Amino acid sequence: CGVFVCAYTHMSLWMMAGERQAKRVRELYFASILRQDIAFFDSSSTGDVTTRISGDISLYQEGISEKVGLIIQFTTTFIAGFVIAFTKGWKLSLVLCAVFPLMAIAGGIMAKAISNDTTKGQDAYAAAGGVAEQAISGIRTVVSFGGQEREINRYIANLEYAYKAGRKKAIVSGIGLGSMMLIMYGSYGLAFWYGSILIVNHDMSGADVLNVFFAIFIGAFSVGNAAPHITS
């Protein structure tokens, strides 16, 4: 019951805060757009502007709402897990910690690549939205000059670029997650192999080995779970 109340409070409060912030940002962004001079709209299409309001601010909302609470939750779990592990058995904990730089490198490369591809995809969708808005708002002119195919091709070209960015993002995510899982499960074998040596040498008990194992890997999984939210 206590877990339910805490989880409900945690998620609902962060999501309500995100909704309020996103509403305020949309209001300020719209007011700022209306204060721009004509030269601004010569370089930025109205479709691009409206797509930014709906798309980019939604991403901003995701990044400041429940994801912040989840990052805090996973970070505290990581810290608590490592404190418990080093308290129960520092030798085994040090050995297991040797694999985490590899996980951090894989996760960092994956997060950077995903962030870049997400930005490229958003820019392409914004450009596609601008093309669609211009074509639809001036549909009489487009039809009178027979420009339907040209506008369709412009729209498809932007969607194709966004698709390629999304496909690259999916491939990088798969490779990154696979690499992290390979390191993770390899460290499982390392933990039980070295833990058995410590038990034989009477440096640790079997219970302490299991305590260290679960504390370390719950903490490690928390870092892995936090990575996608940090990217957002």
PDB file of C-alpha atoms in Angstrom, residues 65-180:
ATOM      1  CA  SER A  65       7.931  15.761 -16.103  1.00  0.00           C
ATOM      2  CA  GLU A  66       7.955  12.186 -14.810  1.00  0.00           C
ATOM      3  CA  LYS A  67      11.342  11.451 -16.381  1.00  0.00           C
ATOM      4  CA  VAL A  68      13.020  13.760 -13.876  1.00  0.00           C
ATOM      5  CA  GLY A  69      11.449  11.840 -11.005  1.00  0.00           C
ATOM      6  CA  LEU A  70      12.488   8.532 -12.553  1.00  0.00           C
ATOM      7  CA  ILE A  71      16.070   9.744 -12.963  1.00  0.00           C
ATOM      8  CA  ILE A  72      16.144  10.744  -9.282  1.00  0.00           C
ATOM      9  CA  GLN A  73      14.669   7.369  -8.310  1.00  0.00           C
ATOM     10  CA  PHE A  74      17.165   5.369 -10.371  1.00  0.00           C
ATOM     11  CA  THR A  75      20.094   7.486  -9.175  1.00  0.00           C
ATOM     12  CA  THR A  76      19.273   6.967  -5.503  1.00  0.00           C
ATOM     13  CA  THR A  77      18.787   3.234  -6.134  1.00  0.00           C
ATOM     14  CA  PHE A  78      22.217   3.105  -7.781  1.00  0.00           C
ATOM     15  CA  ILE A  79      23.889   4.875  -4.843  1.00  0.00           C
ATOM     16  CA  ALA A  80      22.113   2.746  -2.228  1.00  0.00           C
ATOM     17  CA  GLY A  81      22.983  -0.464  -4.057  1.00  0.00           C
ATOM     18  CA  PHE A  82      26.679   0.336  -4.209  1.00  0.00           C
ATOM     19  CA  VAL A  83      26.811   1.433  -0.568  1.00  0.00           C
ATOM     20  CA  ILE A  84      25.267  -1.882   0.497  1.00  0.00           C
ATOM     21  CA  ALA A  85      27.573  -3.852  -1.806  1.00  0.00           C
ATOM     22  CA  PHE A  86      30.793  -2.286  -0.521  1.00  0.00           C
ATOM     23  CA  THR A  87      29.606  -2.670   3.052  1.00  0.00           C
ATOM     24  CA  LYS A  88      28.969  -6.392   2.600  1.00  0.00           C
ATOM     25  CA  GLY A  89      32.036  -7.268   0.516  1.00  0.00           C
ATOM     26  CA  TRP A  90      34.400  -4.705  -0.912  1.00  0.00           C
ATOM     27  CA  LYS A  91      36.628  -7.220  -2.739  1.00  0.00           C
ATOM     28  CA  LEU A  92      33.851  -8.640  -4.881  1.00  0.00           C
ATOM     29  CA  SER A  93      32.381  -5.163  -5.346  1.00  0.00           C
ATOM     30  CA  LEU A  94      35.663  -3.811  -6.720  1.00  0.00           C
ATOM     31  CA  VAL A  95      35.959  -6.678  -9.193  1.00  0.00           C
ATOM     32  CA  LEU A  96      32.423  -6.129 -10.444  1.00  0.00           C
ATOM     33  CA  CYS A  97      32.951  -2.380 -10.697  1.00  0.00           C
ATOM     34  CA  ALA A  98      35.732  -3.018 -13.215  1.00  0.00           C
ATOM     35  CA  VAL A  99      33.126  -3.772 -15.893  1.00  0.00           C
ATOM     36  CA  PHE A 100      31.093  -0.609 -15.396  1.00  0.00           C
ATOM     37  CA  PRO A 101      33.396   1.749 -17.329  1.00  0.00           C
ATOM     38  CA  LEU A 102      32.679  -0.427 -20.372  1.00  0.00           C
ATOM     39  CA  MET A 103      28.945  -0.102 -19.756  1.00  0.00           C
ATOM     40  CA  ALA A 104      29.286   3.643 -19.234  1.00  0.00           C
ATOM     41  CA  ILE A 105      31.179   4.050 -22.513  1.00  0.00           C
ATOM     42  CA  ALA A 106      28.604   2.001 -24.432  1.00  0.00           C
ATOM     43  CA  GLY A 107      25.729   3.894 -22.823  1.00  0.00           C
ATOM     44  CA  GLY A 108      27.331   7.290 -23.441  1.00  0.00           C
ATOM     45  CA  ILE A 109      27.961   6.591 -27.123  1.00  0.00           C
ATOM     46  CA  MET A 110      24.412   5.283 -27.516  1.00  0.00           C
ATOM     47  CA  ALA A 111      22.873   8.311 -25.771  1.00  0.00           C
ATOM     48  CA  LYS A 112      24.878  10.779 -27.884  1.00  0.00           C
ATOM     49  CA  ALA A 113      23.966   9.070 -31.149  1.00  0.00           C
ATOM     50  CA  ILE A 114      20.286   8.831 -30.204  1.00  0.00           C
ATOM     51  CA  SER A 115      20.203  12.508 -29.234  1.00  0.00           C
ATOM     52  CA  ASN A 116      21.719  13.590 -32.563  1.00  0.00           C
ATOM     53  CA  ASP A 117      19.377  11.416 -34.613  1.00  0.00           C
ATOM     54  CA  THR A 118      16.352  12.610 -32.633  1.00  0.00           C
ATOM     55  CA  THR A 119      17.274  16.232 -33.380  1.00  0.00           C
ATOM     56  CA  LYS A 120      17.703  15.472 -37.084  1.00  0.00           C
ATOM     57  CA  GLY A 121      14.358  13.695 -37.171  1.00  0.00           C
ATOM     58  CA  GLN A 122      12.570  16.574 -35.467  1.00  0.00           C
ATOM     59  CA  ASP A 123      14.091  19.078 -37.909  1.00  0.00           C
ATOM     60  CA  ALA A 124      12.991  16.951 -40.861  1.00  0.00           C
ATOM     61  CA  TYR A 125       9.441  16.586 -39.532  1.00  0.00           C
ATOM     62  CA  ALA A 126       9.312  20.347 -38.947  1.00  0.00           C
ATOM     63  CA  ALA A 127      10.367  20.958 -42.555  1.00  0.00           C
ATOM     64  CA  ALA A 128       7.785  18.442 -43.785  1.00  0.00           C
ATOM     65  CA  GLY A 129       5.118  20.165 -41.717  1.00  0.00           C
ATOM     66  CA  GLY A 130       6.084  23.484 -43.290  1.00  0.00           C
ATOM     67  CA  VAL A 131       5.757  22.048 -46.801  1.00  0.00           C
ATOM     68  CA  ALA A 132       2.350  20.550 -46.004  1.00  0.00           C
ATOM     69  CA  GLU A 133       1.077  23.758 -44.433  1.00  0.00           C
ATOM     70  CA  GLN A 134       2.191  25.890 -47.369  1.00  0.00           C
ATOM     71  CA  ALA A 135       0.710  23.514 -49.937  1.00  0.00           C
ATOM     72  CA  ILE A 136      -2.637  23.183 -48.169  1.00  0.00           C
ATOM     73  CA  SER A 137      -3.003  26.893 -47.369  1.00  0.00           C
ATOM     74  CA  GLY A 138      -2.240  27.755 -51.003  1.00  0.00           C
ATOM     75  CA  ILE A 139      -3.964  24.754 -52.554  1.00  0.00           C
ATOM     76  CA  ARG A 140      -5.720  26.849 -55.216  1.00  0.00           C
ATOM     77  CA  THR A 141      -2.414  28.235 -56.447  1.00  0.00           C
ATOM     78  CA  VAL A 142      -0.774  24.797 -56.350  1.00  0.00           C
ATOM     79  CA  VAL A 143      -3.567  23.218 -58.398  1.00  0.00           C
ATOM     80  CA  SER A 144      -3.787  26.086 -60.875  1.00  0.00           C
ATOM     81  CA  PHE A 145      -0.091  25.717 -61.723  1.00  0.00           C
ATOM     82  CA  GLY A 146      -0.172  21.911 -61.632  1.00  0.00           C
ATOM     83  CA  GLY A 147       2.303  21.740 -58.772  1.00  0.00           C
ATOM     84  CA  GLN A 148       0.772  18.820 -56.892  1.00  0.00           C
ATOM     85  CA  GLU A 149       3.511  16.347 -57.785  1.00  0.00           C
ATOM     86  CA  ARG A 150       6.230  18.836 -56.921  1.00  0.00           C
ATOM     87  CA  GLU A 151       4.763  19.491 -53.461  1.00  0.00           C
ATOM     88  CA  ILE A 152       4.252  15.771 -52.863  1.00  0.00           C
ATOM     89  CA  ASN A 153       7.883  15.092 -53.754  1.00  0.00           C
ATOM     90  CA  ARG A 154       9.080  17.879 -51.444  1.00  0.00           C
ATOM     91  CA  TYR A 155       7.018  16.442 -48.598  1.00  0.00           C
ATOM     92  CA  ILE A 156       8.201  12.880 -49.247  1.00  0.00           C
ATOM     93  CA  ALA A 157      11.838  14.013 -49.382  1.00  0.00           C
ATOM     94  CA  ASN A 158      11.620  15.451 -45.869  1.00  0.00           C
ATOM     95  CA  LEU A 159       9.810  12.380 -44.569  1.00  0.00           C
ATOM     96  CA  GLU A 160      12.468  10.146 -46.123  1.00  0.00           C
ATOM     97  CA  TYR A 161      15.195  12.065 -44.307  1.00  0.00           C
ATOM     98  CA  ALA A 162      13.290  11.718 -41.027  1.00  0.00           C
ATOM     99  CA  TYR A 163      12.810   7.998 -41.696  1.00  0.00           C
ATOM    100  CA  LYS A 164      16.539   7.498 -42.268  1.00  0.00           C
ATOM    101  CA  ALA A 165      17.329   9.334 -39.031  1.00  0.00           C
ATOM    102  CA  GLY A 166      14.812   7.176 -37.158  1.00  0.00           C
ATOM    103  CA  ARG A 167      16.178   3.996 -38.713  1.00  0.00           C
ATOM    104  CA  LYS A 168      19.719   4.933 -37.720  1.00  0.00           C
ATOM    105  CA  LYS A 169      18.464   5.700 -34.218  1.00  0.00           C
ATOM    106  CA  ALA A 170      16.854   2.252 -33.999  1.00  0.00           C
ATOM    107  CA  ILE A 171      20.034   0.506 -35.173  1.00  0.00           C
ATOM    108  CA  VAL A 172      22.225   2.417 -32.729  1.00  0.00           C
ATOM    109  CA  SER A 173      19.782   1.706 -29.890  1.00  0.00           C
ATOM    110  CA  GLY A 174      19.815  -2.002 -30.685  1.00  0.00           C
ATOM    111  CA  ILE A 175      23.603  -2.206 -30.881  1.00  0.00           C
ATOM    112  CA  GLY A 176      24.017  -0.170 -27.703  1.00  0.00           C
ATOM    113  CA  LEU A 177      21.494  -2.198 -25.730  1.00  0.00           C
ATOM    114  CA  GLY A 178      22.968  -5.455 -27.020  1.00  0.00           C
ATOM    115  CA  SER A 179      26.468  -4.372 -26.010  1.00  0.00           C
ATOM    116  CA  MET A 180      25.307  -3.402 -22.543  1.00  0.00           C
TER     117      MET A 180
END
